[in-house]
XYZ file of C-alpha atoms in Angstrom:
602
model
C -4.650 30.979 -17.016
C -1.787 29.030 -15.428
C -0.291 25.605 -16.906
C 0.415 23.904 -14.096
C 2.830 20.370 -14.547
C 2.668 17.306 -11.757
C 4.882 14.500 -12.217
C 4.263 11.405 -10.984
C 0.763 9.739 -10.496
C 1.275 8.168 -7.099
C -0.281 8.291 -3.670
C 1.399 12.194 -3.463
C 0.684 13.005 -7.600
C -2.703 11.741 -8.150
C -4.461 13.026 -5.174
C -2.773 16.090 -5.470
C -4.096 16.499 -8.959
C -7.652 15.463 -8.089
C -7.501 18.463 -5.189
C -6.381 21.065 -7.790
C -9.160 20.523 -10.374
C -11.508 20.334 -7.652
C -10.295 23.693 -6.289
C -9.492 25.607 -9.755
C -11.420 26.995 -11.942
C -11.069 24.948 -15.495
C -9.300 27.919 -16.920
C -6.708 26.565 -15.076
C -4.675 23.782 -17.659
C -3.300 20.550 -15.433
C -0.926 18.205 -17.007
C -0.229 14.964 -15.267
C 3.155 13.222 -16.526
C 3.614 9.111 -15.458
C 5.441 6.365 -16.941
C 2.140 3.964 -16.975
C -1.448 4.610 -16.784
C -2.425 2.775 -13.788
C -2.414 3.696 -10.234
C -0.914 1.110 -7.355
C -1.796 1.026 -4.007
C 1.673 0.084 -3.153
C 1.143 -0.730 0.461
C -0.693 -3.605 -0.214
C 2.255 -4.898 -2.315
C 3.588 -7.507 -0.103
C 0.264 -9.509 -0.477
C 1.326 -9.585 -4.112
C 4.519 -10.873 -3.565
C 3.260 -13.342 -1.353
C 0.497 -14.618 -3.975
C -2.327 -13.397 -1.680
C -4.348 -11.052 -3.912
C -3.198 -9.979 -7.618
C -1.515 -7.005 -8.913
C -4.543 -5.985 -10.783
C -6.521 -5.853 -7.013
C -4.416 -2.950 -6.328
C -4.776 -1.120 -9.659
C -6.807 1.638 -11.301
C -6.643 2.678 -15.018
C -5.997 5.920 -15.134
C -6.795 7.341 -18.854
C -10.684 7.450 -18.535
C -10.964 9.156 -15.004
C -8.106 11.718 -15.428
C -10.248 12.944 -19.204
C -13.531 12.839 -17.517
C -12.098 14.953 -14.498
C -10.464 17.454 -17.176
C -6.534 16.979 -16.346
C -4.444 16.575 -19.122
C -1.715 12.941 -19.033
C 0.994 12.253 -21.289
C 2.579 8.908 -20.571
C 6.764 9.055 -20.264
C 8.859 9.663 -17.414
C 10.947 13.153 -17.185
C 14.372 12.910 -18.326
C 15.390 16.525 -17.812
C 14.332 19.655 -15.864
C 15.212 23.485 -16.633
C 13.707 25.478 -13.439
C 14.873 28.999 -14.628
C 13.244 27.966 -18.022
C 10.645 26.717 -16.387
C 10.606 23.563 -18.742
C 10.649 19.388 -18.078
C 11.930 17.163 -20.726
C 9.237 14.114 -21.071
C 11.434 12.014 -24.184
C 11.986 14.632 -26.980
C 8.948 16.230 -26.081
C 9.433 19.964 -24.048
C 6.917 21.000 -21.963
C 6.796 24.887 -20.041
C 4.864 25.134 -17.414
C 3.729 27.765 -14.698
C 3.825 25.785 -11.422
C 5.454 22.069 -11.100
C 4.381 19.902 -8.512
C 7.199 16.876 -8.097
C 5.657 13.963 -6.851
C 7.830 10.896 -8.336
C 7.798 8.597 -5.454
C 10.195 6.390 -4.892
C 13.710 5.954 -7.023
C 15.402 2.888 -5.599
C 19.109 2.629 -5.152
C 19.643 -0.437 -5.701
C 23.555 0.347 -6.011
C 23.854 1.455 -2.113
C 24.889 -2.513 -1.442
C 26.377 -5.116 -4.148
C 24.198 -7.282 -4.810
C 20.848 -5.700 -4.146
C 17.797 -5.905 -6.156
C 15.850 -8.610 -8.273
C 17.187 -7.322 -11.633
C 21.537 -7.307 -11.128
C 21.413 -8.855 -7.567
C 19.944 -11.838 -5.471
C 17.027 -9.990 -3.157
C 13.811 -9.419 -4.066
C 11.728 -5.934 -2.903
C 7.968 -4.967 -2.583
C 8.659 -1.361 -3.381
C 7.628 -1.052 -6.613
C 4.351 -3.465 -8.469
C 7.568 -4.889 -10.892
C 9.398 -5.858 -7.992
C 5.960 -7.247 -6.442
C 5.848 -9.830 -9.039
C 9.225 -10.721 -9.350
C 8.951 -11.269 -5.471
C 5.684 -13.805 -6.399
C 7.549 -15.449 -9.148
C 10.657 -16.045 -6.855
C 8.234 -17.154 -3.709
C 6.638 -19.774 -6.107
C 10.410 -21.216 -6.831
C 11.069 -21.059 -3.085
C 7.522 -22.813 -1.904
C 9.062 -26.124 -3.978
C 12.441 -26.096 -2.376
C 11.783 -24.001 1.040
C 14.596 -23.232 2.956
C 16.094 -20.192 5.135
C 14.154 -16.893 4.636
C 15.954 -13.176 5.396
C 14.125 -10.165 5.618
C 15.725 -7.042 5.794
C 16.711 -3.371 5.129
C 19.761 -1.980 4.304
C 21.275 1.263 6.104
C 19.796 4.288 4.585
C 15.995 2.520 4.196
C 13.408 4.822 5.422
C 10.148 2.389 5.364
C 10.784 -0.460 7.983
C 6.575 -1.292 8.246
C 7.299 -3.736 4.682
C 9.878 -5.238 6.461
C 7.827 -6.615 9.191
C 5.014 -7.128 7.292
C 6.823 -9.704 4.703
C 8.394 -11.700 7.182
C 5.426 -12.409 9.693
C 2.695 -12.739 6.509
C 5.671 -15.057 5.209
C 5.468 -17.184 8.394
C 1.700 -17.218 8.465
C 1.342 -18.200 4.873
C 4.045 -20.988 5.303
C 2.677 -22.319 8.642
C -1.171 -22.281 6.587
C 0.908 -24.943 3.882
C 2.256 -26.960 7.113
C 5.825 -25.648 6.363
C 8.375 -24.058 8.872
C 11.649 -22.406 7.889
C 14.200 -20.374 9.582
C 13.191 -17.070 9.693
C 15.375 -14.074 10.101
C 14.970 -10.431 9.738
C 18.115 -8.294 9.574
C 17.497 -4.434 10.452
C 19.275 -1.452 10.844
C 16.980 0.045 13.342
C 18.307 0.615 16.751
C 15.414 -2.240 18.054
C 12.560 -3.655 16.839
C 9.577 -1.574 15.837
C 11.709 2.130 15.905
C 10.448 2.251 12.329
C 12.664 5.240 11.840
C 10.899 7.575 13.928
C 11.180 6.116 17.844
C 9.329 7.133 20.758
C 6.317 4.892 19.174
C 4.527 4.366 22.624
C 4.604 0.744 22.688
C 5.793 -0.749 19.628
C 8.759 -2.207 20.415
C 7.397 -4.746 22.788
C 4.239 -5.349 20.642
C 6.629 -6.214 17.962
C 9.762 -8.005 19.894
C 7.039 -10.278 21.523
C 5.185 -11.053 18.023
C 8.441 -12.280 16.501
C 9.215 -14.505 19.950
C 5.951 -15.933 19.448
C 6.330 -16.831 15.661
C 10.144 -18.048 16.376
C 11.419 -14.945 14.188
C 15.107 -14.551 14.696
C 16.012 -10.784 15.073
C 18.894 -8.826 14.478
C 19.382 -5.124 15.186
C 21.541 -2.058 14.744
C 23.163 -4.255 12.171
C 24.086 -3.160 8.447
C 24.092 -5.262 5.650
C 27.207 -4.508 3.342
C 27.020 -7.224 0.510
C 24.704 -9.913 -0.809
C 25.859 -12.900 -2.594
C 23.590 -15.296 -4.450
C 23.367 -17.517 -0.938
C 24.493 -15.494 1.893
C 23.476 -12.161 3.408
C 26.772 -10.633 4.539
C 26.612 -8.139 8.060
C 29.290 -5.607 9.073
C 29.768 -7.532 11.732
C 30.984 -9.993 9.786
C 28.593 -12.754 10.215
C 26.843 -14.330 6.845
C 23.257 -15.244 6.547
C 22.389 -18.190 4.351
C 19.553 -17.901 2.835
C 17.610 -19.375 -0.195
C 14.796 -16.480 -0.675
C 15.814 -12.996 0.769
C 13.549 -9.784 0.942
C 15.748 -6.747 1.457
C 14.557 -3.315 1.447
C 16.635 -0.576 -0.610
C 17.066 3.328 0.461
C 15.404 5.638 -1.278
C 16.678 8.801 -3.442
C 15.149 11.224 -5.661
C 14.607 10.712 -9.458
C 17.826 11.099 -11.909
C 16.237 14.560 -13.445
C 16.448 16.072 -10.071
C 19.866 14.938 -8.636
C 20.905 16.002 -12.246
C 19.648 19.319 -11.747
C 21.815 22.163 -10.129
C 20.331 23.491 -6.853
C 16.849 21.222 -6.885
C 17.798 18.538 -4.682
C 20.092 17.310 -1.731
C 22.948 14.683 -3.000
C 20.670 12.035 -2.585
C 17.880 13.956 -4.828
C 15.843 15.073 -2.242
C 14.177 18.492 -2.499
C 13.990 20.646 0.485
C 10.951 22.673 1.067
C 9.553 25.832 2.682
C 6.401 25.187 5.632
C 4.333 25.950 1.897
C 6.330 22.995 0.598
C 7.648 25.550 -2.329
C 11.091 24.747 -2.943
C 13.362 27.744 -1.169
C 14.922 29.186 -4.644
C 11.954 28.062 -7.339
C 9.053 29.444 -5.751
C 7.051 27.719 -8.272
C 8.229 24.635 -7.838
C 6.425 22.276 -4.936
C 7.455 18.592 -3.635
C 4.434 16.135 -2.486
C 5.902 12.550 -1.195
C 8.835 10.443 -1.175
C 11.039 12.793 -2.892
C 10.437 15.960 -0.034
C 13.422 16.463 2.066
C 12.524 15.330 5.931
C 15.118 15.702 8.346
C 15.007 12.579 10.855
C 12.977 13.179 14.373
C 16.160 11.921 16.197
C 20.163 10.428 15.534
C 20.178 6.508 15.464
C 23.735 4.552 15.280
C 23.478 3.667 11.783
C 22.018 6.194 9.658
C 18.410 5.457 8.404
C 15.858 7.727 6.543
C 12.712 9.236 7.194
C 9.045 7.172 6.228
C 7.183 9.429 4.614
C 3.448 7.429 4.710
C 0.925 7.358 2.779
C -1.352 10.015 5.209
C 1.390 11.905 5.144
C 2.394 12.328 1.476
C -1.932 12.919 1.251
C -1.329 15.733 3.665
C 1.449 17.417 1.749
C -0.632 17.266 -1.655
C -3.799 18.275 -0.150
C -1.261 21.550 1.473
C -0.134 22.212 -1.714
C -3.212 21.801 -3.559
C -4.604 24.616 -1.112
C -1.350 27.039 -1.507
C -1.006 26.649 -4.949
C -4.459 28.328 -5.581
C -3.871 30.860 -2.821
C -0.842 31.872 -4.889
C -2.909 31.857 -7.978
C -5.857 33.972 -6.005
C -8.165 31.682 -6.298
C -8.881 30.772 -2.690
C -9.160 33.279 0.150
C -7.957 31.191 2.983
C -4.010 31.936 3.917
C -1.556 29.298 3.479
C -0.929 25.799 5.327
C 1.245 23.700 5.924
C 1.032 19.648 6.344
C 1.249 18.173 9.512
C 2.826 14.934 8.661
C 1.070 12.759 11.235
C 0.546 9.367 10.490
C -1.831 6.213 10.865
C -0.374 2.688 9.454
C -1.813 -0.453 9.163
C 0.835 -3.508 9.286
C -1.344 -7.094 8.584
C 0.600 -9.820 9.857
C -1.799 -12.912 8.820
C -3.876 -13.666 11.682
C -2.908 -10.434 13.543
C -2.182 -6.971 13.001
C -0.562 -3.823 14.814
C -1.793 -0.614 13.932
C 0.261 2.442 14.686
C -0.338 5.997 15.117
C 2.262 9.058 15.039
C 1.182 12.831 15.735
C 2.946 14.400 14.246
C 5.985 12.405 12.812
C 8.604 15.109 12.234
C 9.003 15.989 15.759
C 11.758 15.242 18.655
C 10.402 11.265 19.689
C 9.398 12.224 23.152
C 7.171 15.229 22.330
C 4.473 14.313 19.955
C 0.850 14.901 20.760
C -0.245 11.053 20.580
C 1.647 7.953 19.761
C -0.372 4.310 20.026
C 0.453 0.494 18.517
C -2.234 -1.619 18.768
C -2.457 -4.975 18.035
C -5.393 -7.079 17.329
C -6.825 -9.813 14.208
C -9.031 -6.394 12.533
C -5.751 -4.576 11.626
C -6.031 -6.987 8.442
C -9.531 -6.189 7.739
C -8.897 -2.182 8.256
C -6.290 -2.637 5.950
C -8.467 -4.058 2.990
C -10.793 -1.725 3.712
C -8.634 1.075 3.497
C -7.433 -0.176 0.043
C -10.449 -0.297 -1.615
C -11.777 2.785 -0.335
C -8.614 4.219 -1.410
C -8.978 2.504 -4.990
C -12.706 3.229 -5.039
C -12.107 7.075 -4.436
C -8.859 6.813 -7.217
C -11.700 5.704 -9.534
C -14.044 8.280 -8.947
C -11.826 11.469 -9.341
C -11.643 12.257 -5.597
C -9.004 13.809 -3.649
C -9.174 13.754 0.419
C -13.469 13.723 0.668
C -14.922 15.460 3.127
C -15.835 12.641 4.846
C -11.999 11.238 4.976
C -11.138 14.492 6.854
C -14.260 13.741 9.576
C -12.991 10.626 10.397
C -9.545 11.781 11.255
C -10.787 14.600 13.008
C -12.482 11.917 14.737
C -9.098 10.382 15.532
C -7.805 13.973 17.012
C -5.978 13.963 13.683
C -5.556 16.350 10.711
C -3.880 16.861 7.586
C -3.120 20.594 7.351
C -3.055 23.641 9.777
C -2.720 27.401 8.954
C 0.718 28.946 8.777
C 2.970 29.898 10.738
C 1.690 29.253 14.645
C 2.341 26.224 16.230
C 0.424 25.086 18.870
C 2.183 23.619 22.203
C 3.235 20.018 22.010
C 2.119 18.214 25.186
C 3.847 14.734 26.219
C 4.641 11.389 23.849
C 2.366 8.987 26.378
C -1.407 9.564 26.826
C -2.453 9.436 30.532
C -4.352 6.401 31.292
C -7.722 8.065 31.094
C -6.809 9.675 28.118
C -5.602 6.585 26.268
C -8.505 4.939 27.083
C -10.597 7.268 26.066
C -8.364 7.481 23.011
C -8.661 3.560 22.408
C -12.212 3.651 22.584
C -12.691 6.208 19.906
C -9.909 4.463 17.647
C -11.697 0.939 17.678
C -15.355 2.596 17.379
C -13.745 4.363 14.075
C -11.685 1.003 13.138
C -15.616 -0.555 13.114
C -16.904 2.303 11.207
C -14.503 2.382 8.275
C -13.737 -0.824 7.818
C -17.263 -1.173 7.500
C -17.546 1.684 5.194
C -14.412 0.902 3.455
C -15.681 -2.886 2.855
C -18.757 -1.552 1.429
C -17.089 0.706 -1.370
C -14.378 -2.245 -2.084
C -17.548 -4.341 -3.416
C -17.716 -2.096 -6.308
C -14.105 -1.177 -6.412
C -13.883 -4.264 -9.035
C -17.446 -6.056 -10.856
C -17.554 -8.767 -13.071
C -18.835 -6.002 -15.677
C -15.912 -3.788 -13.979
C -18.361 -1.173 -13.436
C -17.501 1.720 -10.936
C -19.111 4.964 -10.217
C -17.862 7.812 -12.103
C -18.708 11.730 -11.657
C -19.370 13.909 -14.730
C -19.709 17.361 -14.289
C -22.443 19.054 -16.119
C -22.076 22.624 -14.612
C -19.546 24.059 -12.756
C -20.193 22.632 -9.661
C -22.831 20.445 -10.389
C -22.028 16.748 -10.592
C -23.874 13.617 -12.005
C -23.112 10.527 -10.739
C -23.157 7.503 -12.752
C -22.524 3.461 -12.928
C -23.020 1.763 -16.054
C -23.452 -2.514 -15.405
C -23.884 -5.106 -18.526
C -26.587 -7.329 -17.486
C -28.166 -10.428 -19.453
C -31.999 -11.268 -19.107
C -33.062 -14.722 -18.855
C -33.522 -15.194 -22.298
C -30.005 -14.420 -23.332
C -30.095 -10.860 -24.308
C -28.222 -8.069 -23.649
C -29.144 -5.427 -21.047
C -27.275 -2.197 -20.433
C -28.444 -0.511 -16.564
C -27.611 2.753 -16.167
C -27.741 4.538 -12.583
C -27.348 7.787 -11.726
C -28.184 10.239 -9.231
C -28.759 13.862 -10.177
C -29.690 16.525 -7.883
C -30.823 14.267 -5.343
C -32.611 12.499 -7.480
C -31.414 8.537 -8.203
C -32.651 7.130 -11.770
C -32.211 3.812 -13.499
C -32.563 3.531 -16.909
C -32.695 0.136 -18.998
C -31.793 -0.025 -22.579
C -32.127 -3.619 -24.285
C -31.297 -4.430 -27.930
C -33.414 -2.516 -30.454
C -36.608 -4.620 -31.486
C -36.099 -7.493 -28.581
C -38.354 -5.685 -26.639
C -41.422 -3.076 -26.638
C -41.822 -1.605 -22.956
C -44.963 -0.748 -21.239
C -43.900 2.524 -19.687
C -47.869 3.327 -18.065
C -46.246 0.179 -15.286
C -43.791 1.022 -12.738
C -40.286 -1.823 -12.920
C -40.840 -4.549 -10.285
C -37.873 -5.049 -8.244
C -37.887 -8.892 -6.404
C -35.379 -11.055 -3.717
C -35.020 -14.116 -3.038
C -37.241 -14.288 -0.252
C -40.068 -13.111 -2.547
C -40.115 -9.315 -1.217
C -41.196 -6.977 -4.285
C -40.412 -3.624 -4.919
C -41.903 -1.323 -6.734
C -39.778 1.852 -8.953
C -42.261 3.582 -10.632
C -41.607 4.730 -14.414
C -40.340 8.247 -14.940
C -40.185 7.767 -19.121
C -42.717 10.565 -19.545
C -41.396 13.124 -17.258
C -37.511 12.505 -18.414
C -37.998 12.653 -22.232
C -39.116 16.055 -23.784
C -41.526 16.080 -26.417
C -39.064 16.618 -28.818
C -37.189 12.922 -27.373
C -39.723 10.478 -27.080
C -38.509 7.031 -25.076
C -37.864 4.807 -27.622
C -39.454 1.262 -26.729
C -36.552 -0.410 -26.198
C -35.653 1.809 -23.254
C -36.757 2.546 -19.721
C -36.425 5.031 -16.948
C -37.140 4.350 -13.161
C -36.940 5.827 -9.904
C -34.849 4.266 -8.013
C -33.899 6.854 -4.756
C -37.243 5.833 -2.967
C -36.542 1.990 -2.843
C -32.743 1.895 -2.904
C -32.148 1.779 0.647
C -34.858 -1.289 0.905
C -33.012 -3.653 -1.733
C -31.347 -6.722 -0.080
C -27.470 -7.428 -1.141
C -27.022 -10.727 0.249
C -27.956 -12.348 -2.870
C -28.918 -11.222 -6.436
C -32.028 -9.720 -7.435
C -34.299 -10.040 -10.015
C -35.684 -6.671 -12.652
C -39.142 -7.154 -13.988
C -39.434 -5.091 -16.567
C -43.164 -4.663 -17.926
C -44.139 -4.436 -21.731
C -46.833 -4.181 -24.103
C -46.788 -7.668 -25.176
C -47.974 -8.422 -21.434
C -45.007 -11.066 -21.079
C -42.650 -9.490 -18.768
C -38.294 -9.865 -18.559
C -36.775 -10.604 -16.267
C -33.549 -9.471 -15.565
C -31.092 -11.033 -13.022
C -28.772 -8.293 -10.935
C -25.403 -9.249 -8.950
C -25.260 -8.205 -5.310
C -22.537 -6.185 -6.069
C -24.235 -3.575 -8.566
C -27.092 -3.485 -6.000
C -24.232 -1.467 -3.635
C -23.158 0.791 -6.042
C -26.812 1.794 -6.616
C -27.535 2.580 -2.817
C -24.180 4.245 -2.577
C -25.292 6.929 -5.316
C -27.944 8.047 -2.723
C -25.556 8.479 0.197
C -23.608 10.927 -2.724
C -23.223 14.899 -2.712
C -24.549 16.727 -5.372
């Protein structure tokens, strides 16, 4: 048995824990170690600071789903690491482990420039879900005496896509409230829309020309070397006034590891083997923010690597896979990531979406590069998020149905070691990139659709979501749990569930409210007057030794799911001896979660 240790429950840690339990045997102990017990889907966080959806949107609590998928958390952050002991310091607690897995995310340094940061300086950042509503508490003060806005990043940043982002959503939500302000953004890119990679096909016009047309002012190849509580100050020597600023910090590695001798670069970094195994602790792996990425190519002032969210998926789902080839649990040889990358930027009323395979490679010689603008970019975006929350909630790593539709895209997340195919040219031919285009917008339909769907559920006035239990090894049960009232005021609690193939609803009201006639099937009714019938299972489902009580009721469901309407609620009829029936009313939005459980594996 192995005790294996991830830190961080992220967009790299949380996945990557997910994959492992899915992959190892239960034997197998995980521990997952995070300050909090919610997951953020931080690149939705500039809609937070700009007031457009709340923090709790982007969140999922974290304590139920990791005990119900077997993997150990203890809350506290890591203060101290020991790799030759093979032992991580979580507050006075020591804990040994067999394999860590570092996956902190992002440690801001906030010190690079004086005065940087919302806490001990004058800018405000969407980095982190604090910062995200400081941001919203400062854009409230700003909204009642508007005036000029800066948006920027500081040399060293590594994630420019924010950047833009804040200041054109900025622009659209003043120009919705009939306000215009100077607008400025301040970056130490080489031009507009390098996004710390370059060679992105043709970003840099899409982006130049969507600032002209919103009157942004730009300024490039430009550091920032102090802030002061009114003025942006530039090497150049030139100060920006400004009475709300948004300035994006560098990035660095967690204290523990730039503490520890031989883990990390002098920024905290860790490098990494093609495994992503660090070169000296074999047993040590790096998922995310905190992996050391050299830069695809020099730029005049120095500016990290973005490290996306596909990306940092691809390195957990690679480690994931090597860490259980090491432990002989898997067959398959070793991979290794392949860092491409497909980001959404929603800019209001428009969008760009870009696409990078790989990242990590000379600008001019990646396989496919595309920016794409268009008004869906927003709506793909949303999707994405909930899909991404929706799958958080469940348990679920990188689905097999995630992986078709970036094969789909000519993208993937992991290869076999150690060949490496021939990289053709940055620039699709014409026929190519239509081709290309064509199959990107017919997949942009298809998962925002798909990704819309599962967002219904994602949050429920009941907060119900669908959760896995496993019964067997291997064998899951899927299950969604929904509070419903009956028109005469009493409690109803609807269970569905879907168990080898087969998709049940059960209905438990208050004992002695109700005496159910199970010889009738459930009568299931819109508001157009279509009825549906789910006949009653009671007697097949209860043993002779479990007799339904009468206060409860079990239906099939699978045969009619797919015919229930979810434009508006519907209504449960639910027979009993007494021959007056109740009816139960049924939001729109459980109605999806209980078709979904018949699209689910077993």
């Amino acid at each position: 048995m192995a005790n294996i240790v991830l830190i961080g429950a992220g967009l790299g840690g949380l996945p990557t824990a997910y994959e492992l339990r899915q992959i190892l045997p239960r034997e197998h102990q995980i521990t997952l170690i995070s300050p909090g017990a919610k997951f953020t889907f931080i690149p939705s966080l500039p809609w937070v600071a700009l007031g457009l959806v709340p923090l709790s949107r982007l969140q999922v609590d974290l304590g139920s789903v990791l005990s119900r998928r077997g993997i150990q958390w203890l809350s506290g952050s890591v203060t101290r690491l020991d790799p030759k002991q093979q032992q991580v310091w979580v507050g006075e607690q020591t804990i040994t482990y067999d394999y860590l897995v570092i996956a902190t995310g992002a440690d801001l340094d906030l010190e690079s420039v004086p005065g940087l940061g919302p806490e001990h300086g004058y800018t405000q950042s969407v980095c982190t879900p604090h910062h995200a509503e400081l941001a919203w508490q400062a854009w409230q003060r700003f909204l009642e005496q508007p005036g000029e806005l800066v948006v920027g990043a500081v040399p060293g940043a590594s994630c420019f896509g924010p950047l833009y982002e804040f200041a054109l959503l900025a622009d659209f939500v003043l120009r919705q409230k009939g306000l215009r302000v100077p607008i400025t953004i301040v970056t130490p890119e080489p031009y507009a829309g390098h996004l710390g990679i370059g060679g992105m096909a043709n970003s840099a016009q899409l982006v130049t020309r969507l600032l002209w047309e919103r009157q942004i002012n730009l300024i490039d190849n430009v550091a920032i070397t102090a802030i002061t509580p009114q003025t942006v100050v530039l090497a150049s020597g030139e100060s920006l006034p400004f009475k709300f600023a948004m300035v994006l910090p560098p990035f660095r590695g967690p204290q523990f590891v730039r503490q520890t001798p031989d883990l990390g670069d002098h920024q905290g970094f860790i490098p990494v083997l093609n495994t992503y195994q660090h070169p000296q602790y074999a047993n040590i792996y790096s998922v995310g923010v905190v992996t050391q990425l050299a830069p695809p190519e020099p730029t005049p002032i120095p500016i990290g690597v973005p490290k996306t969210g596909q990306m940092t998926e691809a390195m957990g789902l690679a480690v994931a896979h090597n860490l259980a080839y090491t432990l002989g649990e898997i067959q398959a040889p070793p991979v290794q990531p392949t860092l491409e990358a497909v980001c959404f930027a929603d800019f209001g009323n428009t969008g760009i979406l870009f696409v990078a395979a790989p990242v990590i490679v000379p600008a001019g010689e990646r396989h496919r590069t595309l920016a794409l603008r268009g008004p869906w970019v927003g709506l793909l975006k949303t999707g994405f998020e909930r899909y991404f929350l929706w799958k958080m909630s469940l348990g679920l790593g990188v689905p097999w149905f995630e992986r078709w539709a970036l094969r789909g895209l000519g993208l993937t997340l992991t290869r076999p070691l150690p060949q490496r195919e021939p990289i053709g040219p940055g620039q699709l031919s014409e026929d190519k990139r239509g081709r290309y285009l064509s199959r990107v917008l017919w997949l942009v339909v298809l998962f925002w659709l798909v990704g819309w769907g599962l967002g219904m559920f994602v949050q429920t006035p009941a907060g119900a979501t669908i959760r896995p239990l496993e019964e067997s090894a291997g064998q899951f049960i899927y299950q969604t749990r929904q509070t419903l009232t009956d028109r005469q005021g009493q409690p109803w609690q609807a269970i569905a569930f879907r168990r080898t193939g087969q998709v049940h609803l059960r209905l438990v009201g208050f004992p002695g409210t109700v005496n159910i006639d199970h010889s009738r099937p459930l009568e299931i009714s819109d508001a157009q007057g279509k009825i549906l019938q789910a006949a009653d299972l009671s007697s097949i489902t209860f043993t002779d030794s479990y007799h339904p009580q009468a206060n409860v009721g079990e239906y099939e469901l699978g045969s009619v799911a797919s015919e229930l309407a979810t434009q508006a609620p519907l209504s449960l009829t639910v027979p009993t001896k007494t021959g007056i029936p109740v009816h139960i009313p049924v939001p729109s939005a459980f109605v999806v979660e209980w078709q979904l459980l018949k699209g689910l594996p077993d």
